Structure formats: structure tokens, C-alpha cells
Amino acid sequence: MTDTDLDTRAGLPGELRFLLEQHPRGVWETHENLGGLMRFWLSRHDGFRTLGGTLERIIADFREERLEAGNLGALLAPRLQQFLGELHHHHMIEDHHYFPVFAAAEPRLAAGFDLLEGDHEVIHERIASLAQSANVLLRDLHGADADRVRRSADAYALESGRLVTGLMRHLEDEEDLIVPLVLERGEDDLGVG
Ligand SMILES: [Fe+2]
Ligand SMILES: [Fe+2]
């Protein structure tokens, strides 16, 4: 059975890779059908990769005592808020605008869009859990004892890792499903250009 679980699958299931095999990653950048919309969308994904990595590094620096408690909140809070807000918005656009158009254009890939929508649901739950553990940590930074702050930071780091790791898998598989379809048909033909 094909593994579709966000935490354990190794990539897009084999039956959804037939266009990717014709349009492997190495040809994307110079392909004439990679238009403005796709370039913008890929750059949003790279933005999430970068910011996700930054957030992971900030909490690691704190837990490994390279960053003082007094500086953690100001570094973490605005970046986390931006990350979670933009991610939520990005998924809304994909779910409501792009996925229905792409799934209708290529019914053989429809199961892939169900998979990606399922990822969004999992990620959405993780966004809520991470926001909750961030609130506890940010509150504890103001006056709680060091042990309690450490426990809150550990709990936050666990949630952060679950979200960021799942998101990295999702971004790659989403690109592997969508970009080859756009290269095959062109943005204008699909009605998204
Ligand atoms: Fe997505
Ligand atoms: Fe996306």
C-alpha cells in the first residue's frame, strides 16, 4: 500500500509521478512554461522554508544557551506570527482557488490534490498547537522560574519541529505534483496565468 502519511511518506506516491518523470526538477527553472505565477508561488514556498528554518534555529539557540531568555520573545514572536499567518493565507488560496482548477484539469492527479488538502488539515492543527505552546512560552518568559521556562521551551520546540518537518515534506510534494502539470499545459491554458 502506498504511504500517504505526512510524517512517514518519502515523497509523492508513485502513481502520481508520471508528469514529474517527464518534467524532472532539473528542467523547471529554464522551462518556457514556468510563468510569473509559478515563479511567485515557488518563491513563497522558499520563503516558508527559510522562515521555518530561522524559527527552528531561534528556539535551538535558546535551548542550547546561545540566546538569553530576555532576547527570545522579541526574536521569536514577530517571526512566528508572520510565519503562521502567511501559511494560513497560502493554504486558503491553494484549497479554494488553485487545487480545484488543477484537479479538474488533470483527473488522473485528483487523488494528489486530496492528499495535499489532507496535509493542510494536519498542518492547520499543528499551527494551532504551536501557537498555543508559543503563548505559554512567551508568558513564562515574563517571570516564571528557569525550570518552568525550560519545560515550556521544550514543549514549544517539539511542536515547532512537528510543524516545520511536516511542512517541508508537504512543500516538496506539492511542487512535484503541480509544477509538472503547469509545465505540461502552461499557466494560460490552465486558466491561472
Ligand atoms: Fe499547500
Ligand atoms: Fe503551497
PDB file of C-alpha atoms and ligand atoms in Angstrom:
ATOM      1  CA  MET A   1       0.000   0.000   0.000  1.00  0.00           C
ATOM      2  CA  THR A   2       1.222   3.492  -0.814  1.00  0.00           C
ATOM      3  CA  ASP A   3       2.220   5.573   2.162  1.00  0.00           C
ATOM      4  CA  THR A   4       0.327   8.881   2.159  1.00  0.00           C
ATOM      5  CA  ASP A   5       1.019   9.896   5.777  1.00  0.00           C
ATOM      6  CA  LEU A   6       2.686  13.299   6.014  1.00  0.00           C
ATOM      7  CA  ASP A   7       5.096  12.102   8.719  1.00  0.00           C
ATOM      8  CA  THR A   8       6.210   8.842   7.139  1.00  0.00           C
ATOM      9  CA  ARG A   9       5.883   9.069   3.348  1.00  0.00           C
ATOM     10  CA  ALA A  10       9.093   9.560   1.412  1.00  0.00           C
ATOM     11  CA  GLY A  11       7.580  11.652  -1.389  1.00  0.00           C
ATOM     12  CA  LEU A  12       4.692  11.792  -3.812  1.00  0.00           C
ATOM     13  CA  PRO A  13       3.147   8.307  -4.287  1.00  0.00           C
ATOM     14  CA  GLY A  14       4.417   6.511  -7.401  1.00  0.00           C
ATOM     15  CA  GLU A  15       1.082   6.594  -9.262  1.00  0.00           C
ATOM     16  CA  LEU A  16       1.112  10.422  -9.099  1.00  0.00           C
ATOM     17  CA  ARG A  17       4.601  10.859 -10.526  1.00  0.00           C
ATOM     18  CA  PHE A  18       4.016  10.294 -14.251  1.00  0.00           C
ATOM     19  CA  LEU A  19       4.223  14.001 -15.170  1.00  0.00           C
ATOM     20  CA  LEU A  20       7.160  14.530 -12.787  1.00  0.00           C
ATOM     21  CA  GLU A  21       9.055  11.819 -14.640  1.00  0.00           C
ATOM     22  CA  GLN A  22       8.568  13.767 -17.895  1.00  0.00           C
ATOM     23  CA  HIS A  23       9.419  17.099 -16.240  1.00  0.00           C
ATOM     24  CA  PRO A  24      12.019  16.452 -13.526  1.00  0.00           C
ATOM     25  CA  ARG A  25      13.152  19.262 -11.218  1.00  0.00           C
ATOM     26  CA  GLY A  26      16.322  19.876 -13.208  1.00  0.00           C
ATOM     27  CA  VAL A  27      14.359  21.313 -16.163  1.00  0.00           C
ATOM     28  CA  TRP A  28      11.906  23.525 -14.260  1.00  0.00           C
ATOM     29  CA  GLU A  29      13.958  26.678 -13.930  1.00  0.00           C
ATOM     30  CA  THR A  30      14.559  27.135 -17.668  1.00  0.00           C
ATOM     31  CA  HIS A  31      11.245  25.729 -18.958  1.00  0.00           C
ATOM     32  CA  GLU A  32       9.305  28.172 -21.163  1.00  0.00           C
ATOM     33  CA  ASN A  33       6.033  27.306 -19.416  1.00  0.00           C
ATOM     34  CA  LEU A  34       7.295  28.291 -15.975  1.00  0.00           C
ATOM     35  CA  GLY A  35       5.477  31.636 -15.843  1.00  0.00           C
ATOM     36  CA  GLY A  36       5.156  34.501 -13.406  1.00  0.00           C
ATOM     37  CA  LEU A  37       2.522  32.887 -11.233  1.00  0.00           C
ATOM     38  CA  MET A  38       4.524  29.690 -10.697  1.00  0.00           C
ATOM     39  CA  ARG A  39       7.724  31.617 -10.058  1.00  0.00           C
ATOM     40  CA  PHE A  40       5.944  33.701  -7.432  1.00  0.00           C
ATOM     41  CA  TRP A  41       4.382  30.586  -5.869  1.00  0.00           C
ATOM     42  CA  LEU A  42       7.746  28.780  -5.710  1.00  0.00           C
ATOM     43  CA  SER A  43       9.317  31.853  -4.121  1.00  0.00           C
ATOM     44  CA  ARG A  44       6.574  31.808  -1.443  1.00  0.00           C
ATOM     45  CA  HIS A  45       7.496  28.190  -0.712  1.00  0.00           C
ATOM     46  CA  ASP A  46      11.169  29.132  -0.427  1.00  0.00           C
ATOM     47  CA  GLY A  47      10.142  31.924   1.946  1.00  0.00           C
ATOM     48  CA  PHE A  48       8.398  29.373   4.178  1.00  0.00           C
ATOM     49  CA  ARG A  49      11.457  27.125   4.078  1.00  0.00           C
ATOM     50  CA  THR A  50      13.731  29.991   5.103  1.00  0.00           C
ATOM     51  CA  LEU A  51      11.478  31.353   7.846  1.00  0.00           C
ATOM     52  CA  GLY A  52      10.727  27.844   9.153  1.00  0.00           C
ATOM     53  CA  GLY A  53      14.473  27.210   9.399  1.00  0.00           C
ATOM     54  CA  THR A  54      15.001  30.550  11.168  1.00  0.00           C
ATOM     55  CA  LEU A  55      12.305  29.727  13.748  1.00  0.00           C
ATOM     56  CA  GLU A  56      13.857  26.325  14.406  1.00  0.00           C
ATOM     57  CA  ARG A  57      17.276  27.920  14.830  1.00  0.00           C
ATOM     58  CA  ILE A  58      15.999  30.564  17.281  1.00  0.00           C
ATOM     59  CA  ILE A  59      14.483  28.021  19.671  1.00  0.00           C
ATOM     60  CA  ALA A  60      17.531  25.735  19.323  1.00  0.00           C
ATOM     61  CA  ASP A  61      19.812  28.667  20.168  1.00  0.00           C
ATOM     62  CA  PHE A  62      17.788  29.337  23.301  1.00  0.00           C
ATOM     63  CA  ARG A  63      17.698  25.713  24.444  1.00  0.00           C
ATOM     64  CA  GLU A  64      21.433  25.330  23.815  1.00  0.00           C
ATOM     65  CA  GLU A  65      22.131  28.560  25.731  1.00  0.00           C
ATOM     66  CA  ARG A  66      23.407  30.637  22.834  1.00  0.00           C
ATOM     67  CA  LEU A  67      20.481  33.036  23.275  1.00  0.00           C
ATOM     68  CA  GLU A  68      19.318  34.629  26.526  1.00  0.00           C
ATOM     69  CA  ALA A  69      15.733  34.413  27.758  1.00  0.00           C
ATOM     70  CA  GLY A  70      15.471  38.212  27.688  1.00  0.00           C
ATOM     71  CA  ASN A  71      16.061  38.242  23.925  1.00  0.00           C
ATOM     72  CA  LEU A  72      13.959  35.242  22.929  1.00  0.00           C
ATOM     73  CA  GLY A  73      10.489  36.787  22.845  1.00  0.00           C
ATOM     74  CA  ALA A  74      11.410  39.743  20.642  1.00  0.00           C
ATOM     75  CA  LEU A  75      13.139  37.443  18.144  1.00  0.00           C
ATOM     76  CA  LEU A  76      10.532  34.702  18.107  1.00  0.00           C
ATOM     77  CA  ALA A  77       7.120  36.340  18.407  1.00  0.00           C
ATOM     78  CA  PRO A  78       7.007  38.560  15.282  1.00  0.00           C
ATOM     79  CA  ARG A  79       8.566  35.899  13.057  1.00  0.00           C
ATOM     80  CA  LEU A  80       6.249  33.180  14.308  1.00  0.00           C
ATOM     81  CA  GLN A  81       3.222  35.408  13.843  1.00  0.00           C
ATOM     82  CA  GLN A  82       4.287  36.201  10.265  1.00  0.00           C
ATOM     83  CA  PHE A  83       5.005  32.540   9.514  1.00  0.00           C
ATOM     84  CA  LEU A  84       1.711  31.179  10.836  1.00  0.00           C
ATOM     85  CA  GLY A  85      -0.377  33.991   9.361  1.00  0.00           C
ATOM     86  CA  GLU A  86       1.134  33.732   5.882  1.00  0.00           C
ATOM     87  CA  LEU A  87       0.943  29.949   5.935  1.00  0.00           C
ATOM     88  CA  HIS A  88      -2.743  30.015   6.779  1.00  0.00           C
ATOM     89  CA  HIS A  89      -3.410  32.510   3.974  1.00  0.00           C
ATOM     90  CA  HIS A  90      -1.329  30.491   1.485  1.00  0.00           C
ATOM     91  CA  HIS A  91      -3.275  27.298   2.211  1.00  0.00           C
ATOM     92  CA  MET A  92      -6.626  29.072   1.879  1.00  0.00           C
ATOM     93  CA  ILE A  93      -5.688  30.243  -1.638  1.00  0.00           C
ATOM     94  CA  GLU A  94      -4.489  26.778  -2.626  1.00  0.00           C
ATOM     95  CA  ASP A  95      -7.552  24.978  -1.240  1.00  0.00           C
ATOM     96  CA  HIS A  96     -10.130  27.355  -2.675  1.00  0.00           C
ATOM     97  CA  HIS A  97      -8.546  28.605  -5.859  1.00  0.00           C
ATOM     98  CA  TYR A  98      -5.725  26.504  -7.265  1.00  0.00           C
ATOM     99  CA  PHE A  99      -6.429  22.920  -6.238  1.00  0.00           C
ATOM    100  CA  PRO A 100      -9.953  22.777  -7.778  1.00  0.00           C
ATOM    101  CA  VAL A 101      -8.633  24.199 -11.073  1.00  0.00           C
ATOM    102  CA  PHE A 102      -5.663  21.809 -11.247  1.00  0.00           C
ATOM    103  CA  ALA A 103      -7.630  18.720 -10.161  1.00  0.00           C
ATOM    104  CA  ALA A 104     -10.256  19.388 -12.851  1.00  0.00           C
ATOM    105  CA  ALA A 105      -7.548  19.909 -15.489  1.00  0.00           C
ATOM    106  CA  GLU A 106      -5.943  16.512 -14.840  1.00  0.00           C
ATOM    107  CA  PRO A 107      -8.334  13.999 -13.195  1.00  0.00           C
ATOM    108  CA  ARG A 108      -5.531  11.394 -13.011  1.00  0.00           C
ATOM    109  CA  LEU A 109      -3.892  13.644 -10.406  1.00  0.00           C
ATOM    110  CA  ALA A 110      -7.096  14.320  -8.428  1.00  0.00           C
ATOM    111  CA  ALA A 111      -6.010  11.937  -5.642  1.00  0.00           C
ATOM    112  CA  GLY A 112      -2.873  14.048  -5.262  1.00  0.00           C
ATOM    113  CA  PHE A 113      -4.916  17.150  -4.511  1.00  0.00           C
ATOM    114  CA  ASP A 114      -6.910  15.193  -1.921  1.00  0.00           C
ATOM    115  CA  LEU A 115      -3.569  14.226  -0.384  1.00  0.00           C
ATOM    116  CA  LEU A 116      -2.390  17.853  -0.293  1.00  0.00           C
ATOM    117  CA  GLU A 117      -5.695  19.031   1.201  1.00  0.00           C
ATOM    118  CA  GLY A 118      -5.285  16.368   3.888  1.00  0.00           C
ATOM    119  CA  ASP A 119      -1.791  17.739   4.565  1.00  0.00           C
ATOM    120  CA  HIS A 120      -3.287  21.210   5.000  1.00  0.00           C
ATOM    121  CA  GLU A 121      -5.671  19.869   7.653  1.00  0.00           C
ATOM    122  CA  VAL A 122      -2.831  18.215   9.551  1.00  0.00           C
ATOM    123  CA  ILE A 123      -0.694  21.359   9.254  1.00  0.00           C
ATOM    124  CA  HIS A 124      -3.613  23.521  10.374  1.00  0.00           C
ATOM    125  CA  GLU A 125      -3.895  21.514  13.604  1.00  0.00           C
ATOM    126  CA  ARG A 126      -0.159  21.879  14.118  1.00  0.00           C
ATOM    127  CA  ILE A 127      -0.381  25.648  13.596  1.00  0.00           C
ATOM    128  CA  ALA A 128      -2.959  25.790  16.419  1.00  0.00           C
ATOM    129  CA  SER A 129      -0.814  23.614  18.725  1.00  0.00           C
ATOM    130  CA  LEU A 130       2.296  25.645  18.005  1.00  0.00           C
ATOM    131  CA  ALA A 131       0.504  28.964  18.625  1.00  0.00           C
ATOM    132  CA  GLN A 132      -0.750  27.589  21.937  1.00  0.00           C
ATOM    133  CA  SER A 133       2.670  26.412  23.099  1.00  0.00           C
ATOM    134  CA  ALA A 134       4.188  29.734  21.939  1.00  0.00           C
ATOM    135  CA  ASN A 135       1.697  31.642  24.104  1.00  0.00           C
ATOM    136  CA  VAL A 136       2.662  29.559  27.146  1.00  0.00           C
ATOM    137  CA  LEU A 137       6.382  30.062  26.467  1.00  0.00           C
ATOM    138  CA  LEU A 138       6.070  33.821  25.875  1.00  0.00           C
ATOM    139  CA  ARG A 139       4.041  34.167  29.070  1.00  0.00           C
ATOM    140  CA  ASP A 140       6.546  32.120  31.092  1.00  0.00           C
ATOM    141  CA  LEU A 141       9.423  34.271  29.829  1.00  0.00           C
ATOM    142  CA  HIS A 142       7.951  37.055  31.961  1.00  0.00           C
ATOM    143  CA  GLY A 143       8.758  35.960  35.489  1.00  0.00           C
ATOM    144  CA  ALA A 144       8.423  32.166  35.604  1.00  0.00           C
ATOM    145  CA  ASP A 145      11.308  30.239  37.159  1.00  0.00           C
ATOM    146  CA  ALA A 146      14.043  28.857  34.908  1.00  0.00           C
ATOM    147  CA  ASP A 147      12.840  25.241  35.132  1.00  0.00           C
ATOM    148  CA  ARG A 148       9.393  26.146  34.005  1.00  0.00           C
ATOM    149  CA  VAL A 149      10.724  28.261  31.119  1.00  0.00           C
ATOM    150  CA  ARG A 150      12.881  25.326  30.058  1.00  0.00           C
ATOM    151  CA  ARG A 151       9.900  22.968  30.060  1.00  0.00           C
ATOM    152  CA  SER A 152       7.832  25.446  28.042  1.00  0.00           C
ATOM    153  CA  ALA A 153      10.689  25.842  25.569  1.00  0.00           C
ATOM    154  CA  ASP A 154      10.964  22.044  25.228  1.00  0.00           C
ATOM    155  CA  ALA A 155       7.215  21.758  24.568  1.00  0.00           C
ATOM    156  CA  TYR A 156       7.365  24.597  22.047  1.00  0.00           C
ATOM    157  CA  ALA A 157      10.368  23.045  20.270  1.00  0.00           C
ATOM    158  CA  LEU A 158       8.520  19.746  19.921  1.00  0.00           C
ATOM    159  CA  GLU A 159       5.520  21.438  18.279  1.00  0.00           C
ATOM    160  CA  SER A 160       7.768  23.588  16.099  1.00  0.00           C
ATOM    161  CA  GLY A 161       9.631  20.523  14.846  1.00  0.00           C
ATOM    162  CA  ARG A 162       6.395  18.699  14.029  1.00  0.00           C
ATOM    163  CA  LEU A 163       5.053  21.640  12.054  1.00  0.00           C
ATOM    164  CA  VAL A 164       8.239  22.540  10.192  1.00  0.00           C
ATOM    165  CA  THR A 165       9.175  18.941   9.324  1.00  0.00           C
ATOM    166  CA  GLY A 166       5.674  18.179   8.045  1.00  0.00           C
ATOM    167  CA  LEU A 167       5.594  21.422   6.101  1.00  0.00           C
ATOM    168  CA  MET A 168       8.919  20.675   4.359  1.00  0.00           C
ATOM    169  CA  ARG A 169       7.558  17.309   3.158  1.00  0.00           C
ATOM    170  CA  HIS A 170       4.316  18.974   2.040  1.00  0.00           C
ATOM    171  CA  LEU A 171       6.017  21.781   0.087  1.00  0.00           C
ATOM    172  CA  GLU A 172       8.207  19.397  -1.883  1.00  0.00           C
ATOM    173  CA  ASP A 173       5.382  17.012  -2.759  1.00  0.00           C
ATOM    174  CA  GLU A 174       3.067  19.872  -3.662  1.00  0.00           C
ATOM    175  CA  GLU A 175       5.666  21.270  -6.058  1.00  0.00           C
ATOM    176  CA  ASP A 176       6.276  17.796  -7.534  1.00  0.00           C
ATOM    177  CA  LEU A 177       2.548  17.465  -8.261  1.00  0.00           C
ATOM    178  CA  ILE A 178       1.774  20.971  -9.525  1.00  0.00           C
ATOM    179  CA  VAL A 179       4.842  22.267 -11.371  1.00  0.00           C
ATOM    180  CA  PRO A 180       4.988  19.383 -13.917  1.00  0.00           C
ATOM    181  CA  LEU A 181       1.272  19.896 -14.670  1.00  0.00           C
ATOM    182  CA  VAL A 182       1.824  23.596 -15.305  1.00  0.00           C
ATOM    183  CA  LEU A 183       4.881  22.887 -17.485  1.00  0.00           C
ATOM    184  CA  GLU A 184       2.817  20.381 -19.482  1.00  0.00           C
ATOM    185  CA  ARG A 185      -0.112  22.738 -20.105  1.00  0.00           C
ATOM    186  CA  GLY A 186       1.027  26.302 -19.469  1.00  0.00           C
ATOM    187  CA  GLU A 187      -0.461  28.760 -16.985  1.00  0.00           C
ATOM    188  CA  ASP A 188      -2.747  30.428 -19.526  1.00  0.00           C
ATOM    189  CA  ASP A 189      -4.215  27.153 -20.767  1.00  0.00           C
ATOM    190  CA  LEU A 190      -4.948  26.115 -17.160  1.00  0.00           C
ATOM    191  CA  GLY A 191      -6.600  29.483 -16.526  1.00  0.00           C
ATOM    192  CA  VAL A 192      -4.269  30.596 -13.742  1.00  0.00           C
ATOM    193  CA  GLY A 193      -1.795  32.776 -15.689  1.00  0.00           C
TER     194      GLY A 193
HETATM  195 FE    FE B   1      -0.013  23.591   0.366  1.00  0.00          FE
HETATM  196 FE    FE B   2       1.920  25.734  -1.120  1.00  0.00          FE
END
